[in-house]
GROMACS .gro file of C-alpha atoms in nm:
model
  307
    1MET     CA    1  -0.877  -2.510  -1.633
    2SER     CA    2  -1.225  -2.358  -1.670
    3TYR     CA    3  -1.336  -2.487  -1.329
    4HIS     CA    4  -1.032  -2.355  -1.144
    5LEU     CA    5  -1.036  -2.021  -1.324
    6ALA     CA    6  -1.406  -1.969  -1.255
    7LYS     CA    7  -1.341  -2.037  -0.886
    8ASN     CA    8  -1.056  -1.788  -0.883
    9ILE     CA    9  -1.262  -1.521  -1.059
   10LYS     CA   10  -1.535  -1.569  -0.800
   11ALA     CA   11  -1.276  -1.548  -0.521
   12THR     CA   12  -1.127  -1.231  -0.669
   13LEU     CA   13  -1.461  -1.053  -0.703
   14THR     CA   14  -1.559  -1.167  -0.354
   15TYR     CA   15  -1.239  -1.032  -0.202
   16TYR     CA   16  -1.280  -0.693  -0.366
   17ASP     CA   17  -1.647  -0.691  -0.276
   18VAL     CA   18  -1.533  -0.675   0.087
   19LEU     CA   19  -1.342  -0.361  -0.013
   20ASP     CA   20  -1.647  -0.222  -0.201
   21MET     CA   21  -1.458  -0.232  -0.529
   22PRO     CA   22  -1.599  -0.371  -0.856
   23LEU     CA   23  -1.340  -0.469  -1.117
   24THR     CA   24  -1.299  -0.457  -1.494
   25SER     CA   25  -1.208  -0.777  -1.679
   26PHE     CA   26  -0.847  -0.659  -1.704
   27GLU     CA   27  -0.835  -0.589  -1.330
   28ILE     CA   28  -0.980  -0.932  -1.254
   29TRP     CA   29  -0.698  -1.084  -1.457
   30LYS     CA   30  -0.430  -0.858  -1.310
   31HIS     CA   31  -0.537  -0.908  -0.948
   32LEU     CA   32  -0.657  -1.267  -0.983
   33ILE     CA   33  -0.658  -1.445  -0.649
   34LEU     CA   34  -0.580  -1.813  -0.613
   35GLN     CA   35  -0.850  -1.960  -0.393
   36ASP     CA   36  -0.611  -2.243  -0.316
   37ILE     CA   37  -0.246  -2.142  -0.298
   38GLU     CA   38  -0.153  -2.493  -0.417
   39GLN     CA   39  -0.280  -2.392  -0.762
   40THR     CA   40   0.037  -2.191  -0.824
   41GLY     CA   41   0.177  -2.312  -1.154
   42LYS     CA   42  -0.057  -2.547  -1.337
   43HIS     CA   43  -0.382  -2.361  -1.273
   44GLY     CA   44  -0.237  -2.030  -1.158
   45VAL     CA   45  -0.127  -1.817  -1.451
   46GLN     CA   46  -0.395  -1.750  -1.712
   47SER     CA   47  -0.427  -1.520  -2.010
   48ILE     CA   48  -0.664  -1.226  -2.005
   49GLY     CA   49  -0.844  -1.397  -2.292
   50ASP     CA   50  -0.919  -1.693  -2.066
   51VAL     CA   51  -1.066  -1.458  -1.804
   52VAL     CA   52  -1.284  -1.278  -2.061
   53LYS     CA   53  -1.400  -1.613  -2.197
   54ILE     CA   54  -1.521  -1.727  -1.855
   55LEU     CA   55  -1.689  -1.392  -1.786
   56SER     CA   56  -1.879  -1.402  -2.116
   57SER     CA   57  -1.964  -1.773  -2.102
   58GLY     CA   58  -2.247  -1.734  -1.853
   59GLU     CA   59  -2.082  -1.983  -1.619
   60LEU     CA   60  -2.086  -1.732  -1.334
   61ASP     CA   61  -2.413  -1.554  -1.415
   62THR     CA   62  -2.581  -1.682  -1.100
   63ILE     CA   63  -2.310  -1.517  -0.890
   64ILE     CA   64  -2.187  -1.204  -1.068
   65GLN     CA   65  -2.321  -0.914  -1.273
   66GLU     CA   66  -2.171  -0.657  -1.511
   67HIS     CA   67  -2.246  -0.288  -1.556
   68ASN     CA   68  -2.052  -0.032  -1.760
   69GLY     CA   69  -1.759  -0.270  -1.792
   70PHE     CA   70  -1.735  -0.345  -1.419
   71TYR     CA   71  -1.800  -0.687  -1.265
   72PHE     CA   72  -1.932  -0.739  -0.914
   73LEU     CA   73  -2.130  -0.982  -0.701
   74LYS     CA   74  -2.504  -0.992  -0.762
   75GLY     CA   75  -2.695  -0.712  -0.595
   76ARG     CA   76  -2.394  -0.481  -0.568
   77LYS     CA   77  -2.450  -0.262  -0.874
   78ALA     CA   78  -2.435   0.054  -0.660
   79LEU     CA   79  -2.061  -0.007  -0.617
   80VAL     CA   80  -1.998   0.093  -0.979
   81ARG     CA   81  -2.104   0.453  -0.930
   82LYS     CA   82  -1.927   0.462  -0.595
   83ARG     CA   83  -1.602   0.343  -0.751
   84ILE     CA   84  -1.614   0.597  -1.034
   85GLN     CA   85  -1.660   0.876  -0.780
   86ALA     CA   86  -1.387   0.736  -0.556
   87GLU     CA   87  -1.143   0.719  -0.845
   88LYS     CA   88  -1.201   1.084  -0.934
   89ILE     CA   89  -1.147   1.186  -0.572
   90SER     CA   90  -0.837   0.968  -0.537
   91VAL     CA   91  -0.670   1.103  -0.851
   92GLY     CA   92  -0.690   1.455  -0.709
   93LYS     CA   93  -0.555   1.341  -0.374
   94LEU     CA   94  -0.267   1.152  -0.536
   95ARG     CA   95  -0.167   1.461  -0.731
   96ARG     CA   96  -0.160   1.666  -0.412
   97MET     CA   97   0.038   1.394  -0.236
   98HIS     CA   98   0.282   1.391  -0.529
   99ARG     CA   99   0.344   1.763  -0.484
  100LEU     CA  100   0.418   1.702  -0.117
  101VAL     CA  101   0.654   1.414  -0.196
  102ARG     CA  102   0.856   1.639  -0.425
  103ILE     CA  103   0.938   1.842  -0.113
  104LEU     CA  104   0.979   1.550   0.129
  105ARG     CA  105   1.244   1.384  -0.089
  106PHE     CA  106   1.486   1.661   0.019
  107LEU     CA  107   1.458   1.568   0.388
  108PRO     CA  108   1.748   1.390   0.559
  109TYR     CA  109   1.749   1.009   0.546
  110VAL     CA  110   1.441   0.977   0.323
  111ARG     CA  111   1.512   0.709   0.062
  112MET     CA  112   1.172   0.613  -0.081
  113LEU     CA  113   0.812   0.732  -0.051
  114ALA     CA  114   0.498   0.560  -0.175
  115ALA     CA  115   0.121   0.571  -0.139
  116THR     CA  116  -0.061   0.268   0.001
  117GLY     CA  117  -0.408   0.179   0.127
  118SER     CA  118  -0.737   0.289  -0.026
  119LEU     CA  119  -0.572   0.589  -0.190
  120ALA     CA  120  -0.330   0.367  -0.383
  121MET     CA  121  -0.630   0.158  -0.491
  122LYS     CA  122  -0.797   0.482  -0.604
  123ASN     CA  123  -1.081   0.392  -0.374
  124GLY     CA  124  -1.055   0.679  -0.127
  125THR     CA  125  -1.316   0.921   0.004
  126ARG     CA  126  -1.311   1.298   0.044
  127GLU     CA  127  -1.238   1.252   0.415
  128SER     CA  128  -0.958   0.998   0.375
  129ASP     CA  129  -0.593   1.055   0.461
  130TRP     CA  130  -0.279   0.969   0.265
  131ASP     CA  131  -0.131   0.638   0.378
  132MET     CA  132   0.242   0.668   0.324
  133PHE     CA  133   0.502   0.391   0.301
  134VAL     CA  134   0.840   0.534   0.400
  135VAL     CA  135   1.188   0.391   0.345
  136LEU     CA  136   1.470   0.555   0.541
  137ARG     CA  137   1.848   0.527   0.540
  138SER     CA  138   1.979   0.220   0.719
  139GLY     CA  139   2.086   0.297   1.074
  140LYS     CA  140   1.887   0.623   1.083
  141ILE     CA  141   1.527   0.512   1.120
  142TRP     CA  142   1.462   0.690   1.451
  143ILE     CA  143   1.596   1.030   1.355
  144GLY     CA  144   1.460   0.995   1.002
  145ARG     CA  145   1.111   0.933   1.137
  146THR     CA  146   1.145   1.223   1.383
  147LEU     CA  147   1.249   1.471   1.115
  148LEU     CA  148   0.985   1.360   0.866
  149THR     CA  149   0.708   1.361   1.126
  150GLY     CA  150   0.817   1.696   1.265
  151PHE     CA  151   0.833   1.859   0.923
  152LEU     CA  152   0.489   1.734   0.824
  153HIS     CA  153   0.348   1.856   1.155
  154LEU     CA  154   0.498   2.202   1.104
  155ILE     CA  155   0.342   2.241   0.759
  156GLY     CA  156   0.006   2.104   0.874
  157LYS     CA  157   0.021   1.781   0.674
  158ARG     CA  158   0.060   1.521   0.949
  159ARG     CA  159  -0.244   1.318   1.047
  160HIS     CA  160  -0.315   1.329   1.419
  161GLY     CA  161  -0.624   1.334   1.638
  162ARG     CA  162  -0.925   1.440   1.434
  163LYS     CA  163  -0.713   1.606   1.170
  164ILE     CA  164  -0.731   1.340   0.902
  165GLN     CA  165  -0.840   1.464   0.560
  166ASP     CA  166  -0.556   1.509   0.310
  167ARG     CA  167  -0.287   1.454   0.572
  168ALA     CA  168  -0.004   1.202   0.568
  169CYS     CA  169  -0.061   0.893   0.780
  170LEU     CA  170   0.284   0.777   0.892
  171ASN     CA  171   0.239   0.424   1.021
  172TYR     CA  172   0.493   0.221   0.823
  173PHE     CA  173   0.867   0.292   0.816
  174VAL     CA  174   1.141   0.053   0.708
  175THR     CA  175   1.510   0.093   0.631
  176GLU     CA  176   1.660   0.044   0.287
  177ASP     CA  177   1.821  -0.285   0.397
  178ASN     CA  178   1.485  -0.423   0.517
  179LEU     CA  179   1.252  -0.402   0.218
  180GLU     CA  180   1.089  -0.744   0.245
  181ILE     CA  181   0.743  -0.723   0.401
  182GLY     CA  182   0.726  -0.936   0.714
  183THR     CA  183   0.357  -1.024   0.706
  184LYS     CA  184   0.303  -1.248   0.404
  185ASP     CA  185  -0.066  -1.310   0.352
  186LEU     CA  186  -0.348  -1.234   0.110
  187PHE     CA  187  -0.410  -0.885   0.245
  188SER     CA  188  -0.043  -0.787   0.234
  189ALA     CA  189  -0.014  -0.921  -0.120
  190HIS     CA  190  -0.308  -0.699  -0.213
  191GLU     CA  191  -0.179  -0.396  -0.022
  192TYR     CA  192   0.169  -0.394  -0.171
  193ARG     CA  193   0.064  -0.489  -0.523
  194PHE     CA  194  -0.132  -0.163  -0.533
  195LEU     CA  195   0.148   0.045  -0.380
  196ILE     CA  196   0.219   0.359  -0.586
  197PRO     CA  197   0.586   0.464  -0.573
  198MET     CA  198   0.639   0.840  -0.581
  199TYR     CA  199   1.008   0.875  -0.512
  200ASN     CA  200   1.315   0.661  -0.594
  201GLU     CA  201   1.237   0.427  -0.881
  202ARG     CA  202   1.556   0.227  -0.832
  203LEU     CA  203   1.480   0.144  -0.470
  204PHE     CA  204   1.122   0.059  -0.562
  205GLN     CA  205   1.255  -0.198  -0.809
  206LYS     CA  206   1.454  -0.354  -0.524
  207PHE     CA  207   1.138  -0.350  -0.312
  208GLU     CA  208   0.950  -0.548  -0.577
  209LEU     CA  209   1.234  -0.799  -0.609
  210LYS     CA  210   1.236  -0.852  -0.234
  211ASN     CA  211   0.861  -0.914  -0.235
  212ARG     CA  212   0.820  -1.160  -0.518
  213TRP     CA  213   0.635  -1.381  -0.269
  214ILE     CA  214   0.328  -1.179  -0.374
  215ALA     CA  215   0.308  -1.410  -0.676
  216GLU     CA  216   0.213  -1.694  -0.441
  217TYR     CA  217  -0.119  -1.515  -0.388
  218ARG     CA  218  -0.132  -1.315  -0.712
  219PRO     CA  219  -0.011  -1.535  -1.000
  220HIS     CA  220  -0.005  -1.242  -1.243
  221PHE     CA  221   0.228  -1.035  -1.029
  222SER     CA  222   0.514  -0.899  -1.238
  223LEU     CA  223   0.789  -0.645  -1.188
  224THR     CA  224   0.701  -0.291  -1.291
  225ALA     CA  225   0.864  -0.210  -1.624
  226ILE     CA  226   0.765   0.156  -1.666
  227PRO     CA  227   0.800   0.422  -1.393
  228HIS     CA  228   0.469   0.539  -1.249
  229LEU     CA  229   0.342   0.872  -1.379
  230LEU     CA  230   0.349   1.007  -1.023
  231MET     CA  231   0.714   0.916  -0.971
  232ALA     CA  232   0.907   1.231  -0.880
  233LYS     CA  233   1.213   1.268  -1.099
  234ASP     CA  234   1.539   1.296  -0.911
  235ILE     CA  235   1.746   1.610  -0.950
  236SER     CA  236   2.107   1.687  -0.859
  237GLN     CA  237   2.005   1.965  -0.620
  238ARG     CA  238   1.807   1.715  -0.415
  239LYS     CA  239   2.112   1.503  -0.338
  240LYS     CA  240   2.326   1.807  -0.255
  241VAL     CA  241   2.068   1.943  -0.011
  242GLN     CA  242   2.005   1.604   0.147
  243ASP     CA  243   2.375   1.524   0.184
  244PHE     CA  244   2.436   1.862   0.348
  245LEU     CA  245   2.150   1.815   0.596
  246GLU     CA  246   2.253   1.459   0.676
  247LYS     CA  247   2.608   1.569   0.759
  248ILE     CA  248   2.465   1.815   1.010
  249PHE     CA  249   2.237   1.562   1.180
  250ASP     CA  250   2.498   1.284   1.165
  251GLY     CA  251   2.721   1.509   1.372
  252LEU     CA  252   2.459   1.544   1.644
  253HIS     CA  253   2.461   1.169   1.721
  254LEU     CA  254   2.091   1.159   1.810
  255GLU     CA  255   2.000   0.812   1.681
  256VAL     CA  256   2.076   0.611   1.996
  257TRP     CA  257   1.908   0.862   2.226
  258LEU     CA  258   1.597   0.882   2.005
  259ALA     CA  259   1.579   0.502   1.983
  260SER     CA  260   1.580   0.477   2.362
  261TRP     CA  261   1.335   0.762   2.423
  262GLN     CA  262   1.088   0.682   2.147
  263GLY     CA  263   1.114   0.309   2.206
  264GLU     CA  264   1.012   0.353   2.568
  265LYS     CA  265   0.729   0.585   2.465
  266ILE     CA  266   0.599   0.325   2.219
  267ARG     CA  267   0.616   0.048   2.479
  268ARG     CA  268   0.411   0.256   2.723
  269ASN     CA  269   0.147   0.346   2.466
  270PRO     CA  270  -0.178   0.155   2.545
  271LYS     CA  271  -0.229   0.088   2.173
  272THR     CA  272   0.082  -0.128   2.174
  273SER     CA  273  -0.090  -0.390   2.390
  274ILE     CA  274  -0.420  -0.402   2.199
  275GLU     CA  275  -0.502  -0.762   2.111
  276GLY     CA  276  -0.439  -0.826   1.743
  277SER     CA  277  -0.236  -0.509   1.694
  278LEU     CA  278   0.071  -0.501   1.472
  279ILE     CA  279   0.326  -0.282   1.645
  280LYS     CA  280   0.693  -0.321   1.567
  281ALA     CA  281   0.969  -0.088   1.676
  282ASP     CA  282   1.334  -0.165   1.615
  283ASP     CA  283   1.629  -0.029   1.419
  284HIS     CA  284   1.496  -0.170   1.091
  285SER     CA  285   1.122  -0.108   1.104
  286LEU     CA  286   0.868   0.112   1.280
  287ILE     CA  287   0.518  -0.019   1.217
  288PHE     CA  288   0.213   0.120   1.396
  289LEU     CA  289  -0.108  -0.067   1.314
  290PRO     CA  290  -0.317  -0.094   1.632
  291HIS     CA  291  -0.614  -0.216   1.429
  292PRO     CA  292  -0.475  -0.391   1.118
  293GLN     CA  293  -0.736  -0.446   0.848
  294GLY     CA  294  -0.599  -0.776   0.721
  295PRO     CA  295  -0.767  -1.018   0.965
  296ARG     CA  296  -1.105  -0.841   0.941
  297VAL     CA  297  -1.098  -0.833   0.561
  298PHE     CA  298  -0.995  -1.198   0.541
  299GLU     CA  299  -1.275  -1.311   0.773
  300LYS     CA  300  -1.535  -1.123   0.570
  301TYR     CA  301  -1.388  -1.264   0.250
  302LYS     CA  302  -1.410  -1.624   0.372
  303GLU     CA  303  -1.762  -1.563   0.503
  304ARG     CA  304  -1.889  -1.424   0.171
  305LEU     CA  305  -1.704  -1.688  -0.028
  306SER     CA  306  -1.884  -1.965   0.158
  307VAL     CA  307  -2.231  -1.828   0.078
   0.00000   0.00000   0.00000
């Protein structure tokens, strides 16, 4: 057990080193990575006590260091101060995003909103945007995206061009009947384990159930038992307003036309044909990742792990 756990601790710290993120002993346990996915089961799940025991045993002293309760690869002590600063910045950004979400939940067809990316990891910078994971009503993804994007643009909170800081980055939309993440790999397991739900606790629970595959990469993955502090509480007025607006837009029958028009626009966009891009546009998901981070992060992780 000790050998496998030490390897997994090294793998975990190496992976997060790529993301410039030192970890506490609890975080190492919580986000423990299986270096070999075949370990699931016998050598997968460990107690936090086992992790602390390995960290304090000196077994990994030639590889890792500790400072102020954070563990990191040797020579990367500067990451500790950087992480503390990033966390302070991210907390402020998340609070501002939460205030925005409390408004966005009234918009037609919006069913769930969550923070992802570096902000959800609390590893953002002052210049960073707000990566937003959006779930829309089934059968209304095109008009739902149009209304949400248009509203954010009108209030000056949509990321576009060089306008990035503290603006919503809308690159991942799915419908409520399509909650399972299509790309199942180490990076996706990391990305969606850190996801911070801000609206619709019930649908978020369904999202977690649909993505239990994360446990194949993160053996300590478990369903969230307590609503996140940034979860916007639902109110009766919200449903009344949303239902009223949806009746209006349902009557306009714009979904098919928007699907055709926007679909053609997406197909003609040069970013769609970039090698390695992840672009998906159909009635169940709208994903726009011309330069997905996953492959780059994984290559750096494997490279550093082999040193």
